[in-house]
mmCIF file with all atom_site columns, C-alpha atoms in Angstrom:
data_model
loop_
_atom_site.group_PDB
_atom_site.id
_atom_site.type_symbol
_atom_site.label_atom_id
_atom_site.label_alt_id
_atom_site.label_comp_id
_atom_site.label_asym_id
_atom_site.label_entity_id
_atom_site.label_seq_id
_atom_site.pdbx_PDB_ins_code
_atom_site.Cartn_x
_atom_site.Cartn_y
_atom_site.Cartn_z
_atom_site.occupancy
_atom_site.B_iso_or_equiv
_atom_site.pdbx_formal_charge
_atom_site.auth_seq_id
_atom_site.auth_comp_id
_atom_site.auth_asym_id
_atom_site.auth_atom_id
_atom_site.pdbx_PDB_model_num
ATOM 1   C CA . MET A 1 1   ? -4.762  -11.957 -36.762 1.00 46.00 ? 9   MET A CA 1
ATOM 2   C CA . ALA A 1 2   ? -4.874  -8.236  -35.626 1.00 43.00 ? 10  ALA A CA 1
ATOM 3   C CA . THR A 1 3   ? -4.299  -7.020  -32.167 1.00 43.00 ? 11  THR A CA 1
ATOM 4   C CA . VAL A 1 4   ? -6.507  -4.242  -30.788 1.00 42.00 ? 12  VAL A CA 1
ATOM 5   C CA . GLY A 1 5   ? -3.473  -1.789  -30.799 1.00 44.00 ? 13  GLY A CA 1
ATOM 6   C CA . SER A 1 6   ? -2.995  -2.404  -34.527 1.00 43.00 ? 14  SER A CA 1
ATOM 7   C CA . GLN A 1 7   ? -6.735  -1.568  -35.436 1.00 44.00 ? 15  GLN A CA 1
ATOM 8   C CA . ALA A 1 8   ? -7.458  1.754   -36.882 1.00 45.00 ? 16  ALA A CA 1
ATOM 9   C CA . PRO A 1 9   ? -9.667  3.767   -34.545 1.00 45.00 ? 17  PRO A CA 1
ATOM 10  C CA . SER A 1 10  ? -12.669 3.652   -37.102 1.00 44.00 ? 18  SER A CA 1
ATOM 11  C CA . ALA A 1 11  ? -12.661 -0.147  -36.786 1.00 46.00 ? 19  ALA A CA 1
ATOM 12  C CA . LEU A 1 12  ? -13.330 -0.069  -32.859 1.00 47.00 ? 20  LEU A CA 1
ATOM 13  C CA . PRO A 1 13  ? -17.043 0.039   -31.897 1.00 49.00 ? 21  PRO A CA 1
ATOM 14  C CA . GLY A 1 14  ? -18.291 3.569   -31.502 1.00 48.00 ? 22  GLY A CA 1
ATOM 15  C CA . GLY A 1 15  ? -15.621 4.818   -34.170 1.00 46.00 ? 23  GLY A CA 1
ATOM 16  C CA . PRO A 1 16  ? -13.459 7.830   -33.746 1.00 49.00 ? 24  PRO A CA 1
ATOM 17  C CA . GLU A 1 17  ? -16.160 10.169  -32.495 1.00 53.00 ? 25  GLU A CA 1
ATOM 18  C CA . GLY A 1 18  ? -16.789 8.214   -29.164 1.00 55.00 ? 26  GLY A CA 1
ATOM 19  C CA . HIS A 1 19  ? -17.824 5.253   -27.376 1.00 59.00 ? 27  HIS A CA 1
ATOM 20  C CA . GLU A 1 20  ? -21.378 3.452   -27.690 1.00 67.00 ? 28  GLU A CA 1
ATOM 21  C CA . HIS A 1 21  ? -22.910 1.543   -25.029 1.00 61.00 ? 29  HIS A CA 1
ATOM 22  C CA . SER A 1 22  ? -25.309 -1.134  -25.245 1.00 70.00 ? 30  SER A CA 1
ATOM 23  C CA . PRO A 1 23  ? -28.936 -0.028  -24.301 1.00 72.00 ? 31  PRO A CA 1
ATOM 24  C CA . ALA A 1 24  ? -28.912 -2.540  -21.321 1.00 81.00 ? 32  ALA A CA 1
ATOM 25  C CA . ARG A 1 25  ? -25.830 -1.191  -19.882 1.00 82.00 ? 33  ARG A CA 1
ATOM 26  C CA . GLN A 1 26  ? -25.660 2.600   -18.535 1.00 83.00 ? 34  GLN A CA 1
ATOM 27  C CA . PRO A 1 27  ? -22.409 4.221   -18.266 1.00 83.00 ? 35  PRO A CA 1
ATOM 28  C CA . PRO A 1 28  ? -21.144 4.512   -14.790 1.00 86.00 ? 36  PRO A CA 1
ATOM 29  C CA . ALA A 1 29  ? -21.586 8.003   -13.171 1.00 87.00 ? 37  ALA A CA 1
ATOM 30  C CA . THR A 1 30  ? -18.678 10.416  -13.116 1.00 90.00 ? 38  THR A CA 1
ATOM 31  C CA . VAL A 1 31  ? -16.927 10.538  -9.780  1.00 89.00 ? 39  VAL A CA 1
ATOM 32  C CA . PRO A 1 32  ? -15.142 13.783  -9.204  1.00 92.00 ? 40  PRO A CA 1
ATOM 33  C CA . ALA A 1 33  ? -11.442 13.515  -8.725  1.00 91.00 ? 41  ALA A CA 1
ATOM 34  C CA . PRO A 1 34  ? -9.744  14.713  -5.466  1.00 93.00 ? 42  PRO A CA 1
ATOM 35  C CA . PRO A 1 35  ? -7.457  17.780  -5.834  1.00 95.00 ? 43  PRO A CA 1
ATOM 36  C CA . ALA A 1 36  ? -4.235  17.139  -7.459  1.00 95.00 ? 44  ALA A CA 1
ATOM 37  C CA . ALA A 1 37  ? -2.346  17.838  -4.172  1.00 95.00 ? 45  ALA A CA 1
ATOM 38  C CA . THR A 1 38  ? -4.484  14.961  -2.592  1.00 94.00 ? 46  THR A CA 1
ATOM 39  C CA . LEU A 1 39  ? -3.773  12.663  -5.518  1.00 94.00 ? 47  LEU A CA 1
ATOM 40  C CA . ALA A 1 40  ? 0.091   13.417  -5.234  1.00 94.00 ? 48  ALA A CA 1
ATOM 41  C CA . ALA A 1 41  ? 0.129   12.826  -1.445  1.00 92.00 ? 49  ALA A CA 1
ATOM 42  C CA . SER A 1 42  ? -1.605  9.592   -1.946  1.00 91.00 ? 50  SER A CA 1
ATOM 43  C CA . GLY A 1 43  ? 1.006   8.450   -4.438  1.00 93.00 ? 51  GLY A CA 1
ATOM 44  C CA . GLU A 1 44  ? 3.721   9.469   -2.031  1.00 92.00 ? 52  GLU A CA 1
ATOM 45  C CA . LEU A 1 45  ? 2.073   7.369   0.649   1.00 91.00 ? 53  LEU A CA 1
ATOM 46  C CA . LEU A 1 46  ? 1.715   4.199   -1.590  1.00 92.00 ? 54  LEU A CA 1
ATOM 47  C CA . ARG A 1 47  ? 5.336   4.575   -2.668  1.00 93.00 ? 55  ARG A CA 1
ATOM 48  C CA . ALA A 1 48  ? 6.267   4.636   0.969   1.00 93.00 ? 56  ALA A CA 1
ATOM 49  C CA . LEU A 1 49  ? 4.364   1.155   1.470   1.00 93.00 ? 57  LEU A CA 1
ATOM 50  C CA . ALA A 1 50  ? 5.921   -0.302  -1.800  1.00 92.00 ? 58  ALA A CA 1
ATOM 51  C CA . ALA A 1 51  ? 8.681   -2.337  -0.240  1.00 96.00 ? 59  ALA A CA 1
ATOM 52  C CA . PRO A 1 52  ? 8.490   -5.934  1.145   1.00 96.00 ? 60  PRO A CA 1
ATOM 53  C CA . VAL A 1 53  ? 10.208  -5.078  4.314   1.00 98.00 ? 61  VAL A CA 1
ATOM 54  C CA . ARG A 1 54  ? 7.878   -2.136  4.794   1.00 97.00 ? 62  ARG A CA 1
ATOM 55  C CA . ILE A 1 55  ? 4.855   -4.208  4.054   1.00 96.00 ? 63  ILE A CA 1
ATOM 56  C CA . ALA A 1 56  ? 6.042   -6.714  6.691   1.00 97.00 ? 64  ALA A CA 1
ATOM 57  C CA . ILE A 1 57  ? 6.716   -4.024  9.192   1.00 98.00 ? 65  ILE A CA 1
ATOM 58  C CA . VAL A 1 58  ? 3.217   -2.672  8.807   1.00 97.00 ? 66  VAL A CA 1
ATOM 59  C CA . LEU A 1 59  ? 1.864   -6.243  9.225   1.00 96.00 ? 67  LEU A CA 1
ATOM 60  C CA . GLN A 1 60  ? 3.833   -6.636  12.566  1.00 97.00 ? 68  GLN A CA 1
ATOM 61  C CA . LEU A 1 61  ? 2.645   -3.134  13.837  1.00 97.00 ? 69  LEU A CA 1
ATOM 62  C CA . ARG A 1 62  ? -0.921  -4.065  12.794  1.00 96.00 ? 70  ARG A CA 1
ATOM 63  C CA . ALA A 1 63  ? -0.620  -6.924  15.588  1.00 95.00 ? 71  ALA A CA 1
ATOM 64  C CA . GLY A 1 64  ? 0.633   -4.400  18.179  1.00 96.00 ? 72  GLY A CA 1
ATOM 65  C CA . GLU A 1 65  ? 3.418   -1.906  18.881  1.00 97.00 ? 73  GLU A CA 1
ATOM 66  C CA . ARG A 1 66  ? 7.207   -2.998  18.552  1.00 98.00 ? 74  ARG A CA 1
ATOM 67  C CA . CYS A 1 67  ? 10.678  -1.982  19.073  1.00 96.00 ? 75  CYS A CA 1
ATOM 68  C CA . VAL A 1 68  ? 13.291  -2.204  16.657  1.00 97.00 ? 76  VAL A CA 1
ATOM 69  C CA . HIS A 1 69  ? 15.020  -5.424  18.183  1.00 96.00 ? 77  HIS A CA 1
ATOM 70  C CA . GLU A 1 70  ? 11.419  -7.076  18.081  1.00 98.00 ? 78  GLU A CA 1
ATOM 71  C CA . LEU A 1 71  ? 11.191  -6.219  14.309  1.00 98.00 ? 79  LEU A CA 1
ATOM 72  C CA . VAL A 1 72  ? 14.630  -7.386  13.613  1.00 98.00 ? 80  VAL A CA 1
ATOM 73  C CA . ASP A 1 73  ? 13.847  -10.769 15.379  1.00 98.00 ? 81  ASP A CA 1
ATOM 74  C CA . ALA A 1 74  ? 10.227  -11.185 13.891  1.00 98.00 ? 82  ALA A CA 1
ATOM 75  C CA . LEU A 1 75  ? 11.377  -10.264 10.339  1.00 98.00 ? 83  LEU A CA 1
ATOM 76  C CA . GLU A 1 76  ? 15.047  -11.715 10.318  1.00 97.00 ? 84  GLU A CA 1
ATOM 77  C CA . VAL A 1 77  ? 16.541  -8.690  8.738   1.00 97.00 ? 85  VAL A CA 1
ATOM 78  C CA . THR A 1 78  ? 19.419  -6.474  10.122  1.00 97.00 ? 86  THR A CA 1
ATOM 79  C CA . GLN A 1 79  ? 19.037  -3.528  12.545  1.00 97.00 ? 87  GLN A CA 1
ATOM 80  C CA . PRO A 1 80  ? 20.124  -0.878  10.210  1.00 97.00 ? 88  PRO A CA 1
ATOM 81  C CA . LEU A 1 81  ? 17.672  -2.174  7.314   1.00 98.00 ? 89  LEU A CA 1
ATOM 82  C CA . ILE A 1 82  ? 14.638  -1.987  9.884   1.00 98.00 ? 90  ILE A CA 1
ATOM 83  C CA . SER A 1 83  ? 15.717  1.555   10.991  1.00 96.00 ? 91  SER A CA 1
ATOM 84  C CA . GLN A 1 84  ? 15.831  2.743   7.321   1.00 97.00 ? 92  GLN A CA 1
ATOM 85  C CA . HIS A 1 85  ? 12.500  1.352   6.491   1.00 98.00 ? 93  HIS A CA 1
ATOM 86  C CA . LEU A 1 86  ? 11.040  2.830   9.704   1.00 98.00 ? 94  LEU A CA 1
ATOM 87  C CA . ARG A 1 87  ? 12.445  6.125   8.631   1.00 97.00 ? 95  ARG A CA 1
ATOM 88  C CA . VAL A 1 88  ? 10.478  6.086   5.468   1.00 97.00 ? 96  VAL A CA 1
ATOM 89  C CA . LEU A 1 89  ? 7.346   4.808   7.013   1.00 97.00 ? 97  LEU A CA 1
ATOM 90  C CA . LYS A 1 90  ? 7.801   7.670   9.812   1.00 96.00 ? 98  LYS A CA 1
ATOM 91  C CA . ALA A 1 91  ? 8.253   10.363  7.202   1.00 95.00 ? 99  ALA A CA 1
ATOM 92  C CA . ALA A 1 92  ? 5.243   9.095   5.273   1.00 94.00 ? 100 ALA A CA 1
ATOM 93  C CA . GLY A 1 93  ? 3.168   9.389   8.471   1.00 93.00 ? 101 GLY A CA 1
ATOM 94  C CA . VAL A 1 94  ? 2.575   5.713   8.480   1.00 95.00 ? 102 VAL A CA 1
ATOM 95  C CA . VAL A 1 95  ? 4.290   5.004   11.865  1.00 97.00 ? 103 VAL A CA 1
ATOM 96  C CA . ARG A 1 96  ? 5.101   7.000   14.989  1.00 97.00 ? 104 ARG A CA 1
ATOM 97  C CA . GLY A 1 97  ? 7.677   6.300   17.447  1.00 97.00 ? 105 GLY A CA 1
ATOM 98  C CA . GLU A 1 98  ? 7.659   6.974   21.238  1.00 96.00 ? 106 GLU A CA 1
ATOM 99  C CA . ARG A 1 99  ? 10.723  6.928   23.337  1.00 95.00 ? 107 ARG A CA 1
ATOM 100 C CA . ARG A 1 100 ? 10.258  4.580   26.513  1.00 94.00 ? 108 ARG A CA 1
ATOM 101 C CA . GLY A 1 101 ? 13.558  4.619   28.389  1.00 95.00 ? 109 GLY A CA 1
ATOM 102 C CA . ARG A 1 102 ? 16.417  3.613   26.217  1.00 94.00 ? 110 ARG A CA 1
ATOM 103 C CA . GLU A 1 103 ? 14.060  2.151   23.277  1.00 94.00 ? 111 GLU A CA 1
ATOM 104 C CA . VAL A 1 104 ? 11.880  3.539   20.761  1.00 95.00 ? 112 VAL A CA 1
ATOM 105 C CA . VAL A 1 105 ? 8.441   1.782   20.344  1.00 97.00 ? 113 VAL A CA 1
ATOM 106 C CA . TYR A 1 106 ? 6.763   2.015   17.140  1.00 98.00 ? 114 TYR A CA 1
ATOM 107 C CA . HIS A 1 107 ? 3.049   1.788   16.297  1.00 97.00 ? 115 HIS A CA 1
ATOM 108 C CA . LEU A 1 108 ? 0.789   2.485   13.258  1.00 97.00 ? 116 LEU A CA 1
ATOM 109 C CA . VAL A 1 109 ? -0.593  5.930   12.958  1.00 95.00 ? 117 VAL A CA 1
ATOM 110 C CA . ASP A 1 110 ? -3.979  4.521   12.283  1.00 91.00 ? 118 ASP A CA 1
ATOM 111 C CA . ASP A 1 111 ? -5.527  1.364   10.920  1.00 87.00 ? 119 ASP A CA 1
ATOM 112 C CA . HIS A 1 112 ? -6.460  2.613   7.405   1.00 87.00 ? 120 HIS A CA 1
ATOM 113 C CA . LEU A 1 113 ? -2.973  1.932   6.099   1.00 85.00 ? 121 LEU A CA 1
ATOM 114 C CA . ALA A 1 114 ? -3.176  -1.517  7.611   1.00 89.00 ? 122 ALA A CA 1
ATOM 115 C CA . HIS A 1 115 ? -6.134  -2.280  5.666   1.00 91.00 ? 123 HIS A CA 1
ATOM 116 C CA . ILE A 1 116 ? -4.356  -1.325  2.540   1.00 91.00 ? 124 ILE A CA 1
ATOM 117 C CA . VAL A 1 117 ? -1.574  -3.525  3.115   1.00 92.00 ? 125 VAL A CA 1
ATOM 118 C CA . VAL A 1 118 ? -3.713  -6.536  4.330   1.00 92.00 ? 126 VAL A CA 1
ATOM 119 C CA . ASP A 1 119 ? -5.956  -6.201  1.333   1.00 93.00 ? 127 ASP A CA 1
ATOM 120 C CA . ALA A 1 120 ? -2.944  -6.194  -0.985  1.00 92.00 ? 128 ALA A CA 1
ATOM 121 C CA . VAL A 1 121 ? -1.413  -9.294  0.477   1.00 93.00 ? 129 VAL A CA 1
ATOM 122 C CA . ALA A 1 122 ? -4.820  -10.990 0.492   1.00 94.00 ? 130 ALA A CA 1
ATOM 123 C CA . HIS A 1 123 ? -5.415  -10.090 -3.073  1.00 93.00 ? 131 HIS A CA 1
ATOM 124 C CA . VAL A 1 124 ? -2.008  -11.495 -3.894  1.00 93.00 ? 132 VAL A CA 1
ATOM 125 C CA . GLN A 1 125 ? -2.643  -14.749 -1.905  1.00 93.00 ? 133 GLN A CA 1
ATOM 126 C CA . GLU A 1 126 ? -6.204  -15.232 -3.674  1.00 90.00 ? 134 GLU A CA 1
ATOM 127 C CA . GLY A 1 127 ? -4.282  -14.872 -6.934  1.00 82.00 ? 135 GLY A CA 1
ATOM 128 C CA . ALA A 1 128 ? -1.809  -17.441 -6.316  1.00 78.00 ? 136 ALA A CA 1
ATOM 129 C CA . ARG A 1 129 ? -4.565  -19.736 -5.046  1.00 76.00 ? 137 ARG A CA 1
ATOM 130 C CA . ASN A 1 130 ? -6.625  -19.470 -8.474  1.00 75.00 ? 138 ASN A CA 1
ATOM 131 C CA . GLU A 1 131 ? -3.656  -20.178 -10.720 1.00 72.00 ? 139 GLU A CA 1
#
């Protein structure tokens, strides 16, 4: 039994010249790509969110602003680790800190990023329920 990767291009529907679509299905409209700089910045933003502790921080901040010791207590990780992850999130423009006396209180810059994280978590949880 051959796999798709082992088939010659001419053996695939549409042959090497291009794709054929059934008459009942119209190809989707072409969507213009954002500028390369926008795509690169979006990739950097997603990389900043790509650590479990940073995802947990965003979920905590979605519920309300927090100082470092509150994040340490909620997430049960060390203060240096929380501070390191907050620096990454701050550099990516995900969170902003505001000094209040001796503490710095962190909050999300906007809700767009919280939606990305919540949707990713929900997607994984739905996949786990369907297995």
